[in-house]
Amino acid sequence: MKRTKQSKLLAVLLTVAMMLTLVPTVVFAADNSVCKIGETGYPSLTDAVYEAADGQEIVLLDSVELTEKLTINKKLTLNIGTYTLSSTVVSGAALDIKAEVTITGSGTIQGADRESNSPVATAYLLQVGSGAKLTLENVVVQPGKTQTGGSTASATTGIYVSGGTLVLNGATVKGGDSIGKGNGGYAVYVFGSSSQLTADDATMIGGAVERTGAVNNSGGRAVYIQNGNAVLNNCTLTGGSAKSTMEDYYSANGGEALYIQSEGTAVVTGGTLTGGASNQTNNGGAGGTAVYAPGGSKANLTFSDVDIVGGNSENGQGGNAIALMGPSTVAVKENSTVVGGNGGRYAGTAVNLGSYSATGTFSIVNSSVSAGAGPVFSSYGTAIDFGNNDSDDRIAVTVEGSVISGGEDGNSIYAKETAIEKGKLILKNSELKGSVMLSKVGGGYSYSFAKEQLSAMTNGEDQDIWQDENGNVQIGSAPEGEQDIRPIQNTTTGTYYVSLEKALAEADNGHVIKLLANIQYETNGTGLFNITKSITLDGDGHTISGYGKRASNSTTLAINNGGTDKVHVTLKNL
């Protein structure tokens, strides 16, 4: 039986129709798919996350905008490529991570601009919840700007880690900028003892602030740790910048690079930590502190081969590089540099340990510490300041194999005399550039530390103390021909002293104690010199002058052999 042309055409059409039913869905969805899993396309990222099986990868095909919070509670990889993943969410978290999630690509996760008039109107672009782990590889996290009407409101935080783990590999995370009365947003906020930040070759920048109201405000913190932990390798942390053109007495201050609240641990190797810059038209605004732990906060910090720099201030105070106000254990080592910020009005301090509540230990090994620069008319910069630290339980500082510089005409160290005498500053094989300013008991200051406190500063160790050709004090092994600057020597043992009392106490029978400089005691400054060994006291043409204390009357200085004929003291050239 012959087939008609019509029947042949019908058969062809049926065959084509059957074939079309076998074509994958992605062909039909190609025009409106924004992402895919394998070869299956999806019109929304929310749908793809919902449909994805544990361990699958979602790949963006285009930029995506989230209009509500997206929660990811399964193990996934999200490859955003070069696209932008944006959100219109303005409170809480835009992207809530509750499982093990990796986000890769060179694109941007972008937050929404918002307004905030309430101190509690917080927002996080990403949140890492308890037990979750978020890994960001090379992506950029950029919260939107916040118009802040409330004086204590803050801009959006980039990533909030609450009981989970955040891993940054080559990623950049920023805090949201603030315009108005509020503060800049944090780049990364690590909250809770089970929270962990691990970063390699990452950049974290606090949000900038533009002050337009009659309040003090600050740029955002790059990393804010509250009872959490961080390991940072070759990272760049920068506090948020601040600016203001208002002519009033309020300040727009730079933000901190690393801020420890309550308690926090950080191990930092390589990289740079810099306080935020301040640019205010009047004589206000301070540069941000690079590393800061406020009063009562316990900081456990180790820095190796790290540059730590206080923020600069165009017309105000340069920022501290490190400021510790609570119980801390901090080590700066392996070629690290610590530098105070430059200030248009005042130079920044490199290490500020001046709080009455600063306790614990601070060590600087094989590194350098320098004060910032300031104008000639201002108070000079200080490299290490613990001028209010004078009790037994307050922070102790050890400097070994390092250079401590007060900058041009500044102080290398500012401390209380009592702190030095109690061994709160120990120097080993180090160099001091600039004066050591000592706050004296009863008021006033002294710059003559070398003749009174050096024994305590060297912890009684047998180290040479000399001045180089530039007048800088150096401690360690003196080059041949350099004269020790301590005024007393036991020529029998070769030991130098700053205290005649200690030289006499440590001498044995037959030793010779020689003066290398005049010794001046304060009025009513000393009692009798009780010499209990048969020694020779050689003045070498120098003098011992001042008044002693004998009973209730001031007398001239007296040397006493202890009232025994068994001790024979020889006075020579005195």
PDB file of C-alpha atoms in Angstrom, residues 338-522:
ATOM      1  CA  VAL A 338      56.327  48.993  65.342  1.00  0.00           C
ATOM      2  CA  VAL A 339      55.857  52.660  64.404  1.00  0.00           C
ATOM      3  CA  GLY A 340      53.608  55.344  65.861  1.00  0.00           C
ATOM      4  CA  GLY A 341      51.485  57.374  63.469  1.00  0.00           C
ATOM      5  CA  ASN A 342      52.494  60.800  62.204  1.00  0.00           C
ATOM      6  CA  GLY A 343      50.409  63.710  63.454  1.00  0.00           C
ATOM      7  CA  GLY A 344      49.904  67.233  62.214  1.00  0.00           C
ATOM      8  CA  ARG A 345      49.658  68.340  65.840  1.00  0.00           C
ATOM      9  CA  TYR A 346      51.143  65.534  67.976  1.00  0.00           C
ATOM     10  CA  ALA A 347      53.313  62.543  67.196  1.00  0.00           C
ATOM     11  CA  GLY A 348      51.924  59.063  67.818  1.00  0.00           C
ATOM     12  CA  THR A 349      53.300  56.671  70.438  1.00  0.00           C
ATOM     13  CA  ALA A 350      54.549  53.339  69.144  1.00  0.00           C
ATOM     14  CA  VAL A 351      53.744  51.185  72.208  1.00  0.00           C
ATOM     15  CA  ASN A 352      51.337  52.583  74.801  1.00  0.00           C
ATOM     16  CA  LEU A 353      51.286  50.593  78.037  1.00  0.00           C
ATOM     17  CA  GLY A 354      50.454  53.594  80.192  1.00  0.00           C
ATOM     18  CA  SER A 355      47.160  52.404  81.652  1.00  0.00           C
ATOM     19  CA  TYR A 356      46.963  51.640  85.362  1.00  0.00           C
ATOM     20  CA  SER A 357      45.200  48.391  84.457  1.00  0.00           C
ATOM     21  CA  ALA A 358      47.897  47.125  82.055  1.00  0.00           C
ATOM     22  CA  THR A 359      49.345  43.892  83.432  1.00  0.00           C
ATOM     23  CA  GLY A 360      51.129  40.852  82.065  1.00  0.00           C
ATOM     24  CA  THR A 361      54.164  40.809  79.769  1.00  0.00           C
ATOM     25  CA  PHE A 362      55.267  42.551  76.590  1.00  0.00           C
ATOM     26  CA  SER A 363      58.417  41.478  74.761  1.00  0.00           C
ATOM     27  CA  ILE A 364      60.229  42.858  71.729  1.00  0.00           C
ATOM     28  CA  VAL A 365      62.895  40.591  70.232  1.00  0.00           C
ATOM     29  CA  ASN A 366      65.059  41.343  67.188  1.00  0.00           C
ATOM     30  CA  SER A 367      62.710  44.098  66.067  1.00  0.00           C
ATOM     31  CA  SER A 368      62.437  47.886  66.036  1.00  0.00           C
ATOM     32  CA  VAL A 369      60.114  50.348  67.746  1.00  0.00           C
ATOM     33  CA  SER A 370      59.875  53.999  66.688  1.00  0.00           C
ATOM     34  CA  ALA A 371      57.721  56.945  67.684  1.00  0.00           C
ATOM     35  CA  GLY A 372      55.787  58.787  65.019  1.00  0.00           C
ATOM     36  CA  ALA A 373      56.668  62.234  63.719  1.00  0.00           C
ATOM     37  CA  GLY A 374      55.031  65.500  64.699  1.00  0.00           C
ATOM     38  CA  PRO A 375      55.583  69.242  64.363  1.00  0.00           C
ATOM     39  CA  VAL A 376      58.361  70.979  66.245  1.00  0.00           C
ATOM     40  CA  PHE A 377      56.022  72.828  68.626  1.00  0.00           C
ATOM     41  CA  SER A 378      54.299  69.656  69.862  1.00  0.00           C
ATOM     42  CA  SER A 379      55.256  67.237  72.578  1.00  0.00           C
ATOM     43  CA  TYR A 380      57.819  64.818  71.234  1.00  0.00           C
ATOM     44  CA  GLY A 381      56.924  61.283  70.299  1.00  0.00           C
ATOM     45  CA  THR A 382      57.592  58.290  72.529  1.00  0.00           C
ATOM     46  CA  ALA A 383      58.543  54.799  71.433  1.00  0.00           C
ATOM     47  CA  ILE A 384      57.496  52.907  74.604  1.00  0.00           C
ATOM     48  CA  ASP A 385      55.227  54.604  77.148  1.00  0.00           C
ATOM     49  CA  PHE A 386      54.339  53.059  80.481  1.00  0.00           C
ATOM     50  CA  GLY A 387      54.458  56.221  82.531  1.00  0.00           C
ATOM     51  CA  ASN A 388      51.573  55.233  84.827  1.00  0.00           C
ATOM     52  CA  ASN A 389      52.866  51.742  85.438  1.00  0.00           C
ATOM     53  CA  ASP A 390      54.613  51.546  88.795  1.00  0.00           C
ATOM     54  CA  SER A 391      53.196  48.677  90.849  1.00  0.00           C
ATOM     55  CA  ASP A 392      54.459  45.130  91.179  1.00  0.00           C
ATOM     56  CA  ASP A 393      51.555  43.557  89.280  1.00  0.00           C
ATOM     57  CA  ARG A 394      51.629  45.826  86.242  1.00  0.00           C
ATOM     58  CA  ILE A 395      52.970  44.958  82.831  1.00  0.00           C
ATOM     59  CA  ALA A 396      56.656  44.081  82.443  1.00  0.00           C
ATOM     60  CA  VAL A 397      58.594  44.882  79.266  1.00  0.00           C
ATOM     61  CA  THR A 398      61.573  42.984  77.857  1.00  0.00           C
ATOM     62  CA  VAL A 399      63.566  44.382  74.935  1.00  0.00           C
ATOM     63  CA  GLU A 400      66.164  42.093  73.375  1.00  0.00           C
ATOM     64  CA  GLY A 401      68.294  42.605  70.273  1.00  0.00           C
ATOM     65  CA  SER A 402      66.143  45.562  69.242  1.00  0.00           C
ATOM     66  CA  VAL A 403      66.316  49.269  68.489  1.00  0.00           C
ATOM     67  CA  ILE A 404      63.998  51.626  70.391  1.00  0.00           C
ATOM     68  CA  SER A 405      63.807  55.103  68.870  1.00  0.00           C
ATOM     69  CA  GLY A 406      62.014  58.221  70.007  1.00  0.00           C
ATOM     70  CA  GLY A 407      62.287  59.665  66.537  1.00  0.00           C
ATOM     71  CA  GLU A 408      63.750  63.104  66.026  1.00  0.00           C
ATOM     72  CA  ASP A 409      64.253  64.641  69.499  1.00  0.00           C
ATOM     73  CA  GLY A 410      61.715  62.231  71.026  1.00  0.00           C
ATOM     74  CA  ASN A 411      61.780  59.797  73.956  1.00  0.00           C
ATOM     75  CA  SER A 412      62.771  56.193  73.473  1.00  0.00           C
ATOM     76  CA  ILE A 413      61.107  55.300  76.790  1.00  0.00           C
ATOM     77  CA  TYR A 414      58.776  57.079  79.218  1.00  0.00           C
ATOM     78  CA  ALA A 415      58.330  55.336  82.563  1.00  0.00           C
ATOM     79  CA  LYS A 416      58.118  55.885  86.282  1.00  0.00           C
ATOM     80  CA  GLU A 417      61.327  55.614  88.274  1.00  0.00           C
ATOM     81  CA  THR A 418      59.700  53.070  90.546  1.00  0.00           C
ATOM     82  CA  ALA A 419      58.791  50.858  87.558  1.00  0.00           C
ATOM     83  CA  ILE A 420      62.418  50.846  86.425  1.00  0.00           C
ATOM     84  CA  GLU A 421      63.692  50.070  89.902  1.00  0.00           C
ATOM     85  CA  LYS A 422      61.247  47.157  90.221  1.00  0.00           C
ATOM     86  CA  GLY A 423      62.613  45.586  87.066  1.00  0.00           C
ATOM     87  CA  LYS A 424      59.600  46.372  84.878  1.00  0.00           C
ATOM     88  CA  LEU A 425      61.876  47.176  81.931  1.00  0.00           C
ATOM     89  CA  ILE A 426      64.636  44.741  80.980  1.00  0.00           C
ATOM     90  CA  LEU A 427      67.043  45.544  78.139  1.00  0.00           C
ATOM     91  CA  LYS A 428      69.339  43.008  76.477  1.00  0.00           C
ATOM     92  CA  ASN A 429      71.688  43.708  73.582  1.00  0.00           C
ATOM     93  CA  SER A 430      69.622  46.663  72.453  1.00  0.00           C
ATOM     94  CA  GLU A 431      69.963  50.290  71.443  1.00  0.00           C
ATOM     95  CA  LEU A 432      68.047  53.304  72.720  1.00  0.00           C
ATOM     96  CA  LYS A 433      67.755  56.287  70.399  1.00  0.00           C
ATOM     97  CA  GLY A 434      66.426  59.307  72.225  1.00  0.00           C
ATOM     98  CA  SER A 435      65.977  60.222  75.868  1.00  0.00           C
ATOM     99  CA  VAL A 436      64.510  58.084  78.594  1.00  0.00           C
ATOM    100  CA  MET A 437      62.049  60.297  80.469  1.00  0.00           C
ATOM    101  CA  LEU A 438      61.313  59.205  84.015  1.00  0.00           C
ATOM    102  CA  SER A 439      58.394  60.361  86.103  1.00  0.00           C
ATOM    103  CA  LYS A 440      59.797  60.973  89.574  1.00  0.00           C
ATOM    104  CA  VAL A 441      58.160  60.105  92.859  1.00  0.00           C
ATOM    105  CA  GLY A 442      56.622  63.272  94.244  1.00  0.00           C
ATOM    106  CA  GLY A 443      56.392  64.954  90.849  1.00  0.00           C
ATOM    107  CA  GLY A 444      58.623  66.158  88.088  1.00  0.00           C
ATOM    108  CA  TYR A 445      60.683  64.354  85.482  1.00  0.00           C
ATOM    109  CA  SER A 446      64.245  63.167  85.099  1.00  0.00           C
ATOM    110  CA  TYR A 447      66.281  62.437  81.996  1.00  0.00           C
ATOM    111  CA  SER A 448      69.366  61.091  83.805  1.00  0.00           C
ATOM    112  CA  PHE A 449      68.259  57.475  83.944  1.00  0.00           C
ATOM    113  CA  ALA A 450      71.638  56.039  83.021  1.00  0.00           C
ATOM    114  CA  LYS A 451      73.230  56.958  86.337  1.00  0.00           C
ATOM    115  CA  GLU A 452      70.429  55.632  88.537  1.00  0.00           C
ATOM    116  CA  GLN A 453      68.354  52.895  86.925  1.00  0.00           C
ATOM    117  CA  LEU A 454      70.527  50.985  84.464  1.00  0.00           C
ATOM    118  CA  SER A 455      71.305  48.119  86.825  1.00  0.00           C
ATOM    119  CA  ALA A 456      67.630  47.309  87.114  1.00  0.00           C
ATOM    120  CA  MET A 457      67.099  47.757  83.361  1.00  0.00           C
ATOM    121  CA  THR A 458      69.798  45.180  82.560  1.00  0.00           C
ATOM    122  CA  ASN A 459      68.419  42.799  85.190  1.00  0.00           C
ATOM    123  CA  GLY A 460      71.808  42.675  86.879  1.00  0.00           C
ATOM    124  CA  GLU A 461      73.322  40.848  83.919  1.00  0.00           C
ATOM    125  CA  ASP A 462      76.913  41.491  82.927  1.00  0.00           C
ATOM    126  CA  GLN A 463      76.209  43.634  79.862  1.00  0.00           C
ATOM    127  CA  ASP A 464      78.188  46.603  78.616  1.00  0.00           C
ATOM    128  CA  ILE A 465      76.398  49.943  78.511  1.00  0.00           C
ATOM    129  CA  TRP A 466      77.879  52.629  76.294  1.00  0.00           C
ATOM    130  CA  GLN A 467      77.062  55.577  74.087  1.00  0.00           C
ATOM    131  CA  ASP A 468      77.771  55.483  70.379  1.00  0.00           C
ATOM    132  CA  GLU A 469      79.053  58.393  68.301  1.00  0.00           C
ATOM    133  CA  ASN A 470      75.478  59.710  67.976  1.00  0.00           C
ATOM    134  CA  GLY A 471      74.902  59.753  71.725  1.00  0.00           C
ATOM    135  CA  ASN A 472      72.539  56.741  71.701  1.00  0.00           C
ATOM    136  CA  VAL A 473      72.695  54.344  74.636  1.00  0.00           C
ATOM    137  CA  GLN A 474      73.495  50.769  73.632  1.00  0.00           C
ATOM    138  CA  ILE A 475      73.399  47.679  75.807  1.00  0.00           C
ATOM    139  CA  GLY A 476      75.177  44.423  75.047  1.00  0.00           C
ATOM    140  CA  SER A 477      78.788  43.716  74.094  1.00  0.00           C
ATOM    141  CA  ALA A 478      80.609  46.997  73.523  1.00  0.00           C
ATOM    142  CA  PRO A 479      83.064  47.314  70.626  1.00  0.00           C
ATOM    143  CA  GLU A 480      86.696  47.488  71.593  1.00  0.00           C
ATOM    144  CA  GLY A 481      87.618  50.925  72.897  1.00  0.00           C
ATOM    145  CA  GLU A 482      84.099  51.955  73.934  1.00  0.00           C
ATOM    146  CA  GLN A 483      83.840  53.233  77.517  1.00  0.00           C
ATOM    147  CA  ASP A 484      81.039  51.946  79.736  1.00  0.00           C
ATOM    148  CA  ILE A 485      78.945  54.877  80.927  1.00  0.00           C
ATOM    149  CA  ARG A 486      78.205  53.537  84.388  1.00  0.00           C
ATOM    150  CA  PRO A 487      79.957  55.667  87.009  1.00  0.00           C
ATOM    151  CA  ILE A 488      81.414  52.908  89.214  1.00  0.00           C
ATOM    152  CA  GLN A 489      83.645  49.924  88.572  1.00  0.00           C
ATOM    153  CA  ASN A 490      85.023  47.128  90.682  1.00  0.00           C
ATOM    154  CA  THR A 491      88.428  47.066  89.010  1.00  0.00           C
ATOM    155  CA  THR A 492      89.258  43.757  90.672  1.00  0.00           C
ATOM    156  CA  THR A 493      86.371  41.934  88.950  1.00  0.00           C
ATOM    157  CA  GLY A 494      85.830  44.350  86.040  1.00  0.00           C
ATOM    158  CA  THR A 495      82.132  44.747  86.910  1.00  0.00           C
ATOM    159  CA  TYR A 496      80.421  48.108  86.334  1.00  0.00           C
ATOM    160  CA  TYR A 497      77.722  49.556  88.587  1.00  0.00           C
ATOM    161  CA  VAL A 498      75.348  52.499  88.686  1.00  0.00           C
ATOM    162  CA  SER A 499      74.865  52.195  92.430  1.00  0.00           C
ATOM    163  CA  LEU A 500      77.718  52.653  94.917  1.00  0.00           C
ATOM    164  CA  GLU A 501      75.701  50.800  97.524  1.00  0.00           C
ATOM    165  CA  LYS A 502      75.436  47.732  95.270  1.00  0.00           C
ATOM    166  CA  ALA A 503      79.115  47.896  94.340  1.00  0.00           C
ATOM    167  CA  LEU A 504      80.060  47.921  98.030  1.00  0.00           C
ATOM    168  CA  ALA A 505      77.616  45.164  98.913  1.00  0.00           C
ATOM    169  CA  GLU A 506      78.977  42.812  96.228  1.00  0.00           C
ATOM    170  CA  ALA A 507      82.674  43.511  96.888  1.00  0.00           C
ATOM    171  CA  ASP A 508      84.952  41.057  98.715  1.00  0.00           C
ATOM    172  CA  ASN A 509      87.981  41.688 100.907  1.00  0.00           C
ATOM    173  CA  GLY A 510      90.828  43.242  98.961  1.00  0.00           C
ATOM    174  CA  HIS A 511      88.687  44.557  96.097  1.00  0.00           C
ATOM    175  CA  VAL A 512      89.111  48.048  94.674  1.00  0.00           C
ATOM    176  CA  ILE A 513      85.989  50.146  93.927  1.00  0.00           C
ATOM    177  CA  LYS A 514      86.764  53.004  91.546  1.00  0.00           C
ATOM    178  CA  LEU A 515      84.678  56.058  90.680  1.00  0.00           C
ATOM    179  CA  LEU A 516      84.542  56.894  86.966  1.00  0.00           C
ATOM    180  CA  ALA A 517      82.390  60.003  87.451  1.00  0.00           C
ATOM    181  CA  ASN A 518      81.149  62.324  90.151  1.00  0.00           C
ATOM    182  CA  ILE A 519      78.277  60.951  92.231  1.00  0.00           C
ATOM    183  CA  GLN A 520      75.568  63.337  93.380  1.00  0.00           C
ATOM    184  CA  TYR A 521      72.921  62.329  95.904  1.00  0.00           C
ATOM    185  CA  GLU A 522      69.660  64.146  96.434  1.00  0.00           C
TER     186      GLU A 522
END
